[in-house]
Short mmCIF file of C-alpha atoms in Angstrom, two decimals:
data_model
loop_
_atom_site.label_atom_id
_atom_site.label_comp_id
_atom_site.label_asym_id
_atom_site.label_seq_id
_atom_site.Cartn_x
_atom_site.Cartn_y
_atom_site.Cartn_z
CA MET S 1 127.48 105.59 168.33
CA VAL S 2 129.54 107.61 170.73
CA PHE S 3 131.35 110.50 169.11
CA ARG S 4 135.03 110.13 169.94
CA VAL S 5 135.70 113.77 170.63
CA ALA S 6 139.10 113.35 172.21
CA LYS S 7 140.56 111.65 169.17
CA GLN S 8 139.06 114.24 166.88
CA ARG S 9 140.54 116.99 169.08
CA ASN S 10 144.08 116.05 168.10
CA LEU S 11 143.12 115.76 164.45
CA LEU S 12 141.25 119.06 164.42
CA LEU S 13 144.03 120.83 166.23
CA SER S 14 146.46 119.62 163.61
CA CYS S 15 144.65 121.84 161.09
CA PRO S 16 146.37 125.18 160.51
CA GLN S 17 144.70 127.94 162.48
CA THR S 18 145.16 131.61 163.14
CA LEU S 19 143.56 132.82 166.31
CA ASN S 20 141.73 136.11 166.11
CA PRO S 21 142.63 138.05 169.27
CA SER S 22 139.47 140.14 169.04
CA LEU S 23 137.41 136.96 169.38
CA ASN S 24 139.53 135.33 172.05
CA SER S 25 137.18 136.23 174.89
CA SER S 26 136.58 133.05 176.80
CA SER S 27 136.81 129.37 176.09
CA ILE S 28 134.01 126.89 176.38
CA ASN S 29 133.54 125.33 179.76
CA ALA S 30 133.55 121.70 178.79
CA GLY S 31 132.62 120.40 182.21
CA PRO S 32 134.11 117.18 183.55
CA CYS S 33 136.77 115.45 181.51
CA SER S 34 135.30 113.02 179.02
CA PRO S 35 136.25 109.36 179.55
CA LEU S 36 136.88 109.26 175.83
CA LYS S 37 140.09 111.19 176.38
CA THR S 38 141.71 107.79 176.86
CA LEU S 39 141.25 107.36 173.12
CA ILE S 40 143.57 110.25 172.33
CA SER S 41 146.18 109.22 169.83
CA ASN S 42 149.07 111.26 168.56
CA GLN S 43 149.05 109.28 165.35
CA ASN S 44 147.06 110.33 162.35
CA PRO S 45 147.13 107.23 160.13
CA LYS S 46 146.28 107.73 156.48
CA ILE S 47 142.74 106.67 155.74
CA TYR S 48 142.27 104.76 152.51
CA PHE S 49 139.10 103.83 150.72
CA SER S 50 138.48 100.16 151.29
CA PHE S 51 135.66 97.68 150.87
CA SER S 52 134.61 98.28 154.47
CA SER S 53 134.49 102.03 153.95
CA PRO S 54 131.19 103.79 153.25
CA LEU S 55 132.88 105.07 150.12
CA SER S 56 133.83 101.70 148.70
CA CYS S 57 132.44 100.11 145.56
CA ASN S 58 131.35 96.53 145.21
CA CYS S 59 133.23 96.33 141.93
CA SER S 60 136.87 96.17 141.02
CA PRO S 61 138.52 99.57 141.03
CA SER S 62 139.17 101.05 137.61
CA PRO S 63 141.92 103.53 136.78
CA PRO S 64 140.96 107.16 136.32
CA PRO S 65 139.94 107.88 132.71
CA TRP S 66 142.71 110.42 132.22
CA THR S 67 145.37 107.80 132.87
CA SER S 68 144.13 105.67 129.96
CA ASN S 69 143.94 106.51 126.25
CA SER S 70 93.00 131.69 148.89
CA LEU S 71 91.57 134.54 150.62
CA SER S 72 89.11 135.93 148.02
CA PHE S 73 87.67 138.92 149.90
CA PRO S 74 87.92 142.59 148.91
CA LEU S 75 89.84 144.94 151.12
CA PHE S 76 87.92 147.86 149.67
CA PRO S 77 84.15 147.38 150.14
CA THR S 78 82.20 147.52 146.91
CA SER S 79 78.94 148.15 148.72
CA SER S 80 77.76 149.62 151.96
CA THR S 81 77.42 146.17 153.43
CA THR S 82 80.15 145.48 155.97
CA SER S 83 81.35 141.98 156.67
CA TYR S 84 84.51 140.11 157.57
CA ARG S 85 85.17 139.91 153.82
CA SER S 86 85.30 143.66 153.40
CA PHE S 87 88.38 145.40 154.69
CA SER S 88 88.97 149.10 154.33
CA SER S 89 91.03 151.52 156.25
CA GLY S 90 88.20 153.88 157.06
CA ASN S 91 89.85 157.28 157.16
CA ALA S 92 92.55 157.83 154.59
CA PRO S 93 95.81 156.88 156.30
CA ARG S 94 98.71 159.27 156.42
CA ARG S 95 101.79 158.53 154.39
CA PRO S 96 104.72 157.17 156.32
CA ARG S 97 108.31 158.09 155.69
CA ARG S 98 109.63 156.42 152.60
CA SER S 99 112.15 153.66 152.81
CA SER S 100 115.58 153.89 151.29
CA ARG S 101 114.71 151.27 148.68
CA SER S 102 114.28 152.35 145.08
CA PRO S 103 110.64 153.28 144.31
CA THR S 104 111.00 152.07 140.73
CA PRO S 105 108.41 149.34 140.15
CA ARG S 106 109.80 145.96 139.26
CA ASN S 107 109.09 144.92 135.70
CA VAL S 108 107.55 141.47 136.20
CA GLY S 109 104.54 140.15 134.28
CA ALA S 110 103.83 143.46 132.53
CA ASN S 111 105.81 146.10 130.68
CA ARG S 112 107.27 149.11 132.45
CA ASP S 113 104.74 151.52 130.91
CA ASN S 114 101.82 149.56 132.35
CA LEU S 115 103.43 149.38 135.78
CA THR S 116 104.17 153.09 135.72
CA GLU S 117 100.56 153.82 134.79
CA ILE S 118 99.29 151.56 137.58
CA MET S 119 101.43 153.43 140.08
CA ARG S 120 100.23 156.81 138.79
CA LEU S 121 96.55 155.89 138.99
CA ILE S 122 96.86 154.55 142.52
CA GLU S 123 99.12 157.30 143.81
CA GLU S 124 96.88 160.06 142.45
CA ASP S 125 93.78 158.24 143.77
CA GLU S 126 92.14 158.78 140.41
CA SER S 127 88.45 157.92 140.11
CA GLY S 128 87.67 155.15 137.68
CA ALA S 129 91.13 153.67 138.12
CA GLU S 130 89.71 150.15 138.20
CA ALA S 131 88.16 150.57 134.73
CA LYS S 132 91.51 151.74 133.40
CA PHE S 133 93.20 148.74 135.00
CA ASP S 134 90.76 146.53 133.09
CA GLN S 135 91.67 148.22 129.81
CA MET S 136 95.34 147.37 130.28
CA ASN S 137 94.60 143.64 129.85
CA LEU S 138 97.20 142.82 132.49
CA ARG S 139 98.33 139.24 132.85
CA LEU S 140 97.93 138.88 136.59
CA SER S 141 100.55 136.78 138.32
CA GLN S 142 101.85 136.41 141.85
CA SER S 143 105.03 138.24 140.84
CA LEU S 144 103.17 141.17 139.29
CA VAL S 145 100.85 141.63 142.27
CA SER S 146 103.63 141.37 144.86
CA ASP S 147 105.90 143.72 142.89
CA VAL S 148 103.19 146.37 142.57
CA ILE S 149 102.52 146.18 146.32
CA LEU S 150 106.25 146.39 147.06
CA ALA S 151 106.52 149.49 144.87
CA LEU S 152 103.55 151.02 146.69
CA ASN S 153 105.24 150.19 149.98
CA ASP S 154 108.32 152.09 148.84
CA ARG S 155 106.19 155.13 148.05
CA GLY S 156 104.09 154.93 151.21
CA VAL S 157 100.83 154.47 149.28
CA SER S 158 97.99 152.17 150.30
CA ALA S 159 97.80 148.95 148.28
CA LEU S 160 94.26 148.09 149.35
CA ARG S 161 92.58 149.53 146.27
CA PHE S 162 94.82 147.64 143.88
CA PHE S 163 94.53 144.42 145.88
CA ASN S 164 90.75 144.69 145.93
CA TRP S 165 90.69 145.16 142.15
CA VAL S 166 92.89 142.08 141.67
CA LEU S 167 90.47 139.91 143.65
CA ASN S 168 87.39 141.33 141.94
CA CYS S 169 88.65 141.05 138.36
CA ASN S 170 89.97 137.53 138.82
CA PRO S 171 88.01 135.49 141.39
CA ASN S 172 90.26 132.48 140.73
CA PHE S 173 93.39 134.36 141.76
CA VAL S 174 94.64 133.02 145.11
CA PRO S 175 97.27 135.33 146.62
CA SER S 176 100.52 133.68 147.60
CA ALA S 177 102.13 133.87 151.02
CA LYS S 178 104.50 136.55 149.70
CA VAL S 179 101.59 138.70 148.50
CA TYR S 180 99.90 138.54 151.89
CA ASN S 181 103.12 139.30 153.73
CA VAL S 182 103.94 142.39 151.68
CA LEU S 183 100.32 143.49 152.09
CA VAL S 184 100.70 143.29 155.88
CA ASP S 185 103.87 145.35 155.48
CA ASN S 186 101.87 147.92 153.52
CA LEU S 187 99.33 148.24 156.32
CA GLY S 188 102.12 148.62 158.86
CA ARG S 189 103.72 151.44 156.88
CA LEU S 190 100.39 153.26 156.99
CA ASP S 191 99.84 152.53 160.70
CA ASP S 192 96.57 150.87 159.70
CA TYR S 193 96.59 148.38 162.54
CA GLU S 194 92.85 147.82 162.60
CA THR S 195 92.81 146.54 159.02
CA MET S 196 95.93 144.54 159.82
CA ARG S 197 94.11 142.92 162.74
CA ARG S 198 91.18 141.83 160.57
CA LEU S 199 93.43 140.58 157.79
CA LEU S 200 95.59 138.54 160.18
CA ALA S 201 92.52 137.08 161.87
CA GLU S 202 91.32 135.76 158.52
CA LEU S 203 94.79 134.56 157.55
CA SER S 204 95.06 132.64 160.81
CA VAL S 205 91.76 130.93 160.13
CA LYS S 206 93.18 129.88 156.77
CA ARG S 207 96.39 128.74 158.55
CA HIS S 208 98.65 131.10 156.66
CA CYS S 209 102.04 131.97 158.17
CA LEU S 210 103.91 135.25 158.40
CA THR S 211 107.53 135.91 157.47
CA GLU S 212 109.94 138.76 158.15
CA LYS S 213 108.57 140.52 155.05
CA ALA S 214 105.37 141.27 156.94
CA PHE S 215 107.23 143.46 159.44
CA ALA S 216 109.70 145.17 157.11
CA PHE S 217 108.03 148.50 157.90
CA LEU S 218 109.73 148.45 161.29
CA THR S 219 113.10 148.93 159.59
CA VAL S 220 112.10 152.09 157.71
CA SER S 221 114.53 154.83 158.68
CA GLY S 222 113.11 157.71 160.67
CA ARG S 223 110.15 155.74 161.98
CA GLY S 224 108.78 156.85 165.33
CA ASN S 225 108.84 154.82 168.53
CA ILE S 226 109.53 151.31 167.25
CA LYS S 227 108.86 149.76 170.63
CA ASP S 228 105.30 151.12 170.59
CA SER S 229 104.78 149.64 167.13
CA ILE S 230 106.12 146.30 168.34
CA ARG S 231 103.72 146.38 171.30
CA ARG S 232 100.79 146.90 168.94
CA ILE S 233 101.94 144.07 166.69
CA ILE S 234 102.28 141.72 169.66
CA GLU S 235 98.82 142.71 170.88
CA ILE S 236 97.35 141.95 167.44
CA LEU S 237 99.17 138.63 167.13
CA ASN S 238 98.09 137.55 170.60
CA GLY S 239 94.53 138.49 169.70
CA VAL S 240 94.32 136.60 166.41
CA GLY S 241 96.21 133.56 167.69
CA GLY S 242 96.65 130.54 165.47
CA SER S 243 99.29 130.21 162.79
CA CYS S 244 99.82 133.96 162.45
CA ARG S 245 100.58 134.30 166.14
CA GLY S 246 103.21 131.55 166.23
CA SER S 247 104.90 132.40 162.95
CA GLY S 248 104.49 136.13 163.54
CA ILE S 249 106.33 136.24 166.88
CA PHE S 250 109.13 134.09 165.48
CA SER S 251 109.45 136.20 162.32
CA LEU S 252 109.33 139.42 164.32
CA ILE S 253 112.28 138.28 166.43
CA LYS S 254 114.11 137.13 163.31
CA LEU S 255 113.61 140.48 161.58
CA LEU S 256 114.85 142.45 164.59
CA CYS S 257 117.92 140.22 164.84
CA SER S 258 118.64 140.66 161.13
CA VAL S 259 119.10 144.40 161.70
CA SER S 260 121.05 143.81 164.95
CA THR S 261 118.40 145.32 167.24
CA PHE S 262 118.89 142.53 169.76
CA ASP S 263 117.48 144.54 172.66
CA LEU S 264 114.15 144.79 170.83
CA ALA S 265 114.22 141.08 169.98
CA ILE S 266 114.69 140.31 173.68
CA PHE S 267 111.87 142.76 174.44
CA VAL S 268 109.58 140.66 172.22
CA MET S 269 110.49 137.56 174.24
CA GLU S 270 109.84 139.42 177.48
CA GLU S 271 106.39 140.43 176.22
CA THR S 272 105.50 136.96 174.89
CA ALA S 273 107.54 133.96 175.99
CA ARG S 274 111.10 132.71 176.13
CA LYS S 275 111.59 129.68 173.93
CA THR S 276 114.57 127.72 172.73
CA SER S 277 113.64 128.47 169.11
CA TYR S 278 113.61 132.22 169.86
CA TYR S 279 116.97 132.06 171.60
CA ASN S 280 118.40 130.12 168.67
CA VAL S 281 117.47 132.97 166.33
CA LEU S 282 119.36 135.38 168.58
CA ILE S 283 122.36 133.08 168.88
CA ALA S 284 122.49 132.54 165.11
CA ALA S 285 122.39 136.29 164.47
CA LYS S 286 125.20 136.94 166.97
CA CYS S 287 127.28 134.19 165.38
CA ARG S 288 126.76 135.63 161.90
CA THR S 289 128.34 138.88 163.06
CA GLY S 290 131.25 137.00 164.67
CA ASN S 291 130.15 137.96 168.19
CA PHE S 292 130.80 134.62 169.84
CA GLN S 293 130.92 136.12 173.33
CA GLY S 294 127.44 137.57 172.92
CA ALA S 295 126.17 134.29 171.50
CA ARG S 296 127.71 132.37 174.41
CA GLU S 297 126.08 134.70 176.94
CA LEU S 298 122.69 134.05 175.36
CA PHE S 299 123.45 130.33 175.37
CA ASP S 300 124.15 130.45 179.12
CA GLU S 301 121.11 132.65 179.75
CA MET S 302 118.78 130.09 178.18
CA ARG S 303 119.13 127.60 180.98
CA SER S 304 118.46 130.23 183.63
CA PHE S 305 115.02 130.68 182.03
CA ASP S 306 114.39 126.92 181.74
CA CYS S 307 115.02 126.97 177.98
CA ASP S 308 117.26 124.00 177.33
CA PRO S 309 119.64 124.37 174.38
CA ASN S 310 119.23 121.85 171.57
CA ILE S 311 121.56 120.58 168.87
CA LYS S 312 120.87 123.70 166.78
CA SER S 313 122.12 125.89 169.63
CA TYR S 314 125.40 123.98 169.73
CA ASN S 315 125.75 123.95 165.94
CA TYR S 316 125.46 127.74 165.70
CA LEU S 317 128.25 128.17 168.26
CA LEU S 318 130.38 125.47 166.66
CA GLY S 319 130.03 127.06 163.24
CA CYS S 320 131.07 130.44 164.61
CA LEU S 321 134.17 129.00 166.27
CA LEU S 322 135.27 127.04 163.21
CA LYS S 323 134.65 129.99 160.91
CA ASN S 324 136.95 132.10 163.06
CA ARG S 325 139.52 129.29 163.40
CA ARG S 326 139.09 128.92 167.13
CA VAL S 327 139.60 125.19 166.87
CA THR S 328 140.59 124.55 170.50
CA GLU S 329 137.32 126.03 171.74
CA ALA S 330 135.41 124.14 169.06
CA CYS S 331 136.85 120.88 170.43
CA ASP S 332 135.85 121.90 173.96
CA LEU S 333 132.35 122.65 172.72
CA LEU S 334 132.06 119.25 171.06
CA GLU S 335 133.08 117.58 174.30
CA SER S 336 130.63 119.68 176.29
CA MET S 337 127.89 118.81 173.82
CA GLU S 338 128.59 115.12 174.27
CA ASN S 339 128.65 115.42 178.06
CA TRP S 340 125.16 116.96 177.93
CA GLY S 341 123.92 113.99 175.92
CA PHE S 342 123.75 115.58 172.46
CA LEU S 343 125.02 113.51 169.55
CA PRO S 344 126.19 115.31 166.41
CA ASP S 345 123.69 115.53 163.58
CA SER S 346 124.30 115.91 159.86
CA VAL S 347 124.84 119.68 160.23
CA THR S 348 127.49 119.11 162.90
CA TYR S 349 129.35 116.68 160.71
CA GLU S 350 128.98 118.95 157.71
CA MET S 351 130.68 121.85 159.50
CA LEU S 352 133.52 119.63 160.71
CA ILE S 353 134.01 118.20 157.23
CA PHE S 354 133.96 121.62 155.56
CA HIS S 355 136.56 122.85 158.04
CA ALA S 356 138.77 119.82 157.42
CA CYS S 357 138.45 120.10 153.62
CA LYS S 358 139.24 123.80 153.72
CA ALA S 359 142.34 123.04 155.77
CA LYS S 360 143.23 120.30 153.23
CA LYS S 361 143.02 117.65 155.95
CA MET S 362 141.26 115.15 153.72
CA ASP S 363 142.05 112.15 155.93
CA LEU S 364 140.26 113.81 158.82
CA ALA S 365 137.33 114.79 156.59
CA THR S 366 137.06 111.18 155.41
CA GLU S 367 137.01 109.90 158.98
CA PHE S 368 134.16 112.26 159.82
CA LEU S 369 132.30 111.14 156.70
CA ASN S 370 132.76 107.45 157.53
CA ARG S 371 131.44 108.05 161.04
CA MET S 372 128.53 110.10 159.73
CA MET S 373 127.42 107.49 157.22
CA SER S 374 127.83 104.67 159.73
CA GLU S 375 125.22 106.45 161.83
CA GLY S 376 122.79 106.48 158.93
CA LEU S 377 123.23 110.16 158.07
CA LYS S 378 123.34 110.97 154.37
CA PRO S 379 125.66 113.68 153.05
CA ARG S 380 124.16 116.54 151.08
CA ILE S 381 125.35 117.72 147.67
CA ALA S 382 127.32 120.59 149.21
CA MET S 383 129.36 118.09 151.22
CA HIS S 384 130.21 116.09 148.11
CA SER S 385 131.37 119.32 146.48
CA ALA S 386 133.59 120.07 149.47
CA PHE S 387 135.28 116.67 149.20
CA ILE S 388 135.78 116.79 145.44
CA LYS S 389 137.17 120.33 145.53
CA GLY S 390 139.23 119.56 148.62
CA TYR S 391 140.94 116.60 146.98
CA PHE S 392 141.41 118.30 143.63
CA LEU S 393 142.78 121.57 145.01
CA SER S 394 145.14 119.58 147.25
CA GLY S 395 146.69 117.99 144.18
CA GLN S 396 144.94 114.66 144.79
CA ALA S 397 142.98 114.37 141.55
CA GLU S 398 142.98 110.58 141.65
CA ASP S 399 141.49 110.61 145.15
CA ALA S 400 138.83 113.01 143.90
CA TYR S 401 138.03 110.53 141.13
CA ASN S 402 137.92 107.61 143.58
CA TYR S 403 135.53 109.62 145.75
CA VAL S 404 133.20 110.25 142.80
CA VAL S 405 133.25 106.59 141.76
CA GLY S 406 132.72 105.39 145.33
CA MET S 407 129.83 107.74 145.95
CA SER S 408 128.16 106.71 142.69
CA VAL S 409 127.26 103.49 144.52
CA LYS S 410 126.47 104.94 147.94
CA ASP S 411 124.55 108.07 146.91
CA LYS S 412 122.98 107.76 143.47
CA PHE S 413 121.13 111.08 143.72
CA SER S 414 124.37 113.08 143.58
CA VAL S 415 126.31 111.08 141.00
CA ASN S 416 125.54 113.32 137.98
CA MET S 417 126.54 116.43 139.87
CA ASN S 418 129.71 114.83 141.22
CA TYR S 419 130.95 113.71 137.83
CA SER S 420 130.07 117.05 136.24
CA LEU S 421 131.84 118.98 139.00
CA LEU S 422 135.03 116.98 138.68
CA SER S 423 134.96 117.39 134.90
CA SER S 424 134.51 121.14 135.38
CA LEU S 425 137.51 121.25 137.73
CA PHE S 426 139.69 119.47 135.18
CA HIS S 427 138.50 121.83 132.47
CA GLY S 428 139.15 124.87 134.64
CA SER S 429 142.70 123.70 135.32
CA GLY S 430 143.42 123.41 131.60
CA LYS S 431 143.10 119.61 131.40
CA VAL S 432 140.41 119.63 128.73
CA VAL S 433 141.04 116.13 127.38
CA GLU S 434 140.82 114.65 130.88
CA ALA S 435 137.56 116.55 131.39
CA GLY S 436 136.21 115.11 128.14
CA ARG S 437 137.19 111.57 129.06
CA LEU S 438 135.43 111.93 132.39
CA LEU S 439 132.26 113.07 130.60
CA TYR S 440 132.62 110.08 128.28
CA GLU S 441 132.84 107.71 131.24
CA MET S 442 129.75 109.09 132.94
CA MET S 443 127.70 108.95 129.74
CA GLU S 444 128.85 105.36 129.23
CA LYS S 445 127.19 104.68 132.58
CA GLY S 446 123.97 106.32 131.38
CA LEU S 447 124.54 109.53 133.33
CA LYS S 448 123.67 112.83 131.66
CA PRO S 449 126.28 115.54 132.34
CA ASN S 450 125.56 119.11 133.30
CA PHE S 451 124.85 120.86 130.00
CA PRO S 452 126.97 124.03 130.55
CA VAL S 453 129.94 121.86 131.57
CA TYR S 454 129.42 119.65 128.53
CA MET S 455 129.29 122.65 126.17
CA ARG S 456 132.43 124.28 127.62
CA VAL S 457 134.40 121.07 127.25
CA MET S 458 133.10 120.50 123.70
CA LYS S 459 134.03 124.04 122.66
CA ASP S 460 137.59 123.75 123.93
CA LEU S 461 138.08 120.27 122.46
CA HIS S 462 137.32 121.71 119.03
CA LYS S 463 139.74 124.58 119.68
CA MET S 464 142.56 122.15 120.41
CA THR S 465 141.74 120.03 117.33
CA ARG S 466 140.38 117.12 119.34
CA GLY S 467 137.28 116.87 117.21
CA ASP S 468 137.45 113.08 117.44
CA LEU S 469 136.72 113.10 121.16
CA ALA S 470 134.19 115.90 120.71
CA SER S 471 132.33 113.83 118.10
CA GLN S 472 132.18 110.85 120.42
CA LEU S 473 130.82 113.01 123.24
CA LYS S 474 128.24 114.59 120.95
CA SER S 475 127.08 111.21 119.70
CA MET S 476 126.62 109.95 123.25
CA PHE S 477 124.91 113.12 124.44
CA MET S 478 122.41 112.96 121.55
CA LYS S 479 121.16 109.66 122.94
CA PHE S 480 119.74 111.50 125.95
CA SER S 481 117.79 113.83 123.65
CA SER S 482 116.42 110.98 121.55
CA SER S 483 115.39 108.96 124.60
CA ALA S 484 113.51 111.96 125.97
CA HIS S 485 111.28 112.01 122.86
CA THR S 486 110.48 108.30 122.88
#
């Protein structure tokens, strides 16, 4: 279905907006005028829920209730035999500069005294530390292992000895992706690139992927020449290939963008390859900081390097424009997107709907939703929340109720959440009885309400001497508990 941008332009522009002069750099070049501009209408007819609407029920409408009464190899060799399963750092690595994060170990899976003792034994490189670890009777978990390694990272101490002990004392322990990533970070903080190379080679064979956590050492303040470190990382990733190479380059660019070192992120692309996915990371980061001009320049640069933008590229720009209330340029971008052959996806519609709901233009939001669902795209829970809150906060409680009832037929996965949210909104606005009646209605339909919402409503019903309604709700809620035990 063709997206009628021109008609939506008038509707979007009718939303209140405040232009931010600091962002008013240049508008989107929409290219040739869309033939759909002939559909422009100055009218904005009220959109009602009807039987032809995606929101309609197949039953007679009822009044709102308130209107009625593993890698298992050691990194420290236990023998003189050397193999791919034995990683050690050879010479003792120097300590890097500490990060600004707190060196206090996280208390997960063991008490603080045990964690403190683990840190002391490792940091002092005490002989027989492994035997003392055994005596602690630690309950090894992914959280405990990753938290110990993170604490060692903060202190600039090698985690290899501890990691080797974990694998030896519990052969069935399979480190998680997080554990491996923070271990790579540990090696980077110690400049132990040779061990990192061997570890990543094995991880690639096992098809493990890297995340930004693996390269967090690059953000440590006071570190030397970061570009040299990045070169070494790229060399290692190119050498090991496989899953670590692909995910590693992407995560490296993502990390550098997260700390606004865009020049280094571009340097990584220059040393490896320019891809649409890499450019999208840069564009998204620029948009997060509100730098639309910088994001637009990257968007234009993509095509000059034969990297065609995709729908994600457009969505990042569109989100930035709508967030900063540059609605005119957002309309131009939508038209440009259509001219290039890109149809809006669920994310595109979601942003447009959120903008319309925030501006209390519920008719426009409904039109976008109807169009979205007619194209076979299902709304997510966050979109339902936007509609329910948008109606309710606009003083249209009955429309919010109609939306919940209509969606109970069209999207059964969200119906419990929708009812519970609306009940919570009534409760929060002081309409406790109405909130209780809504809970009663949903339980009559066999829907279990959100427990915290149910308890808050019950508590306030008792306070206002409406124990009769509270008793009915309790009786109905108990049925869910009894059915769970049968």
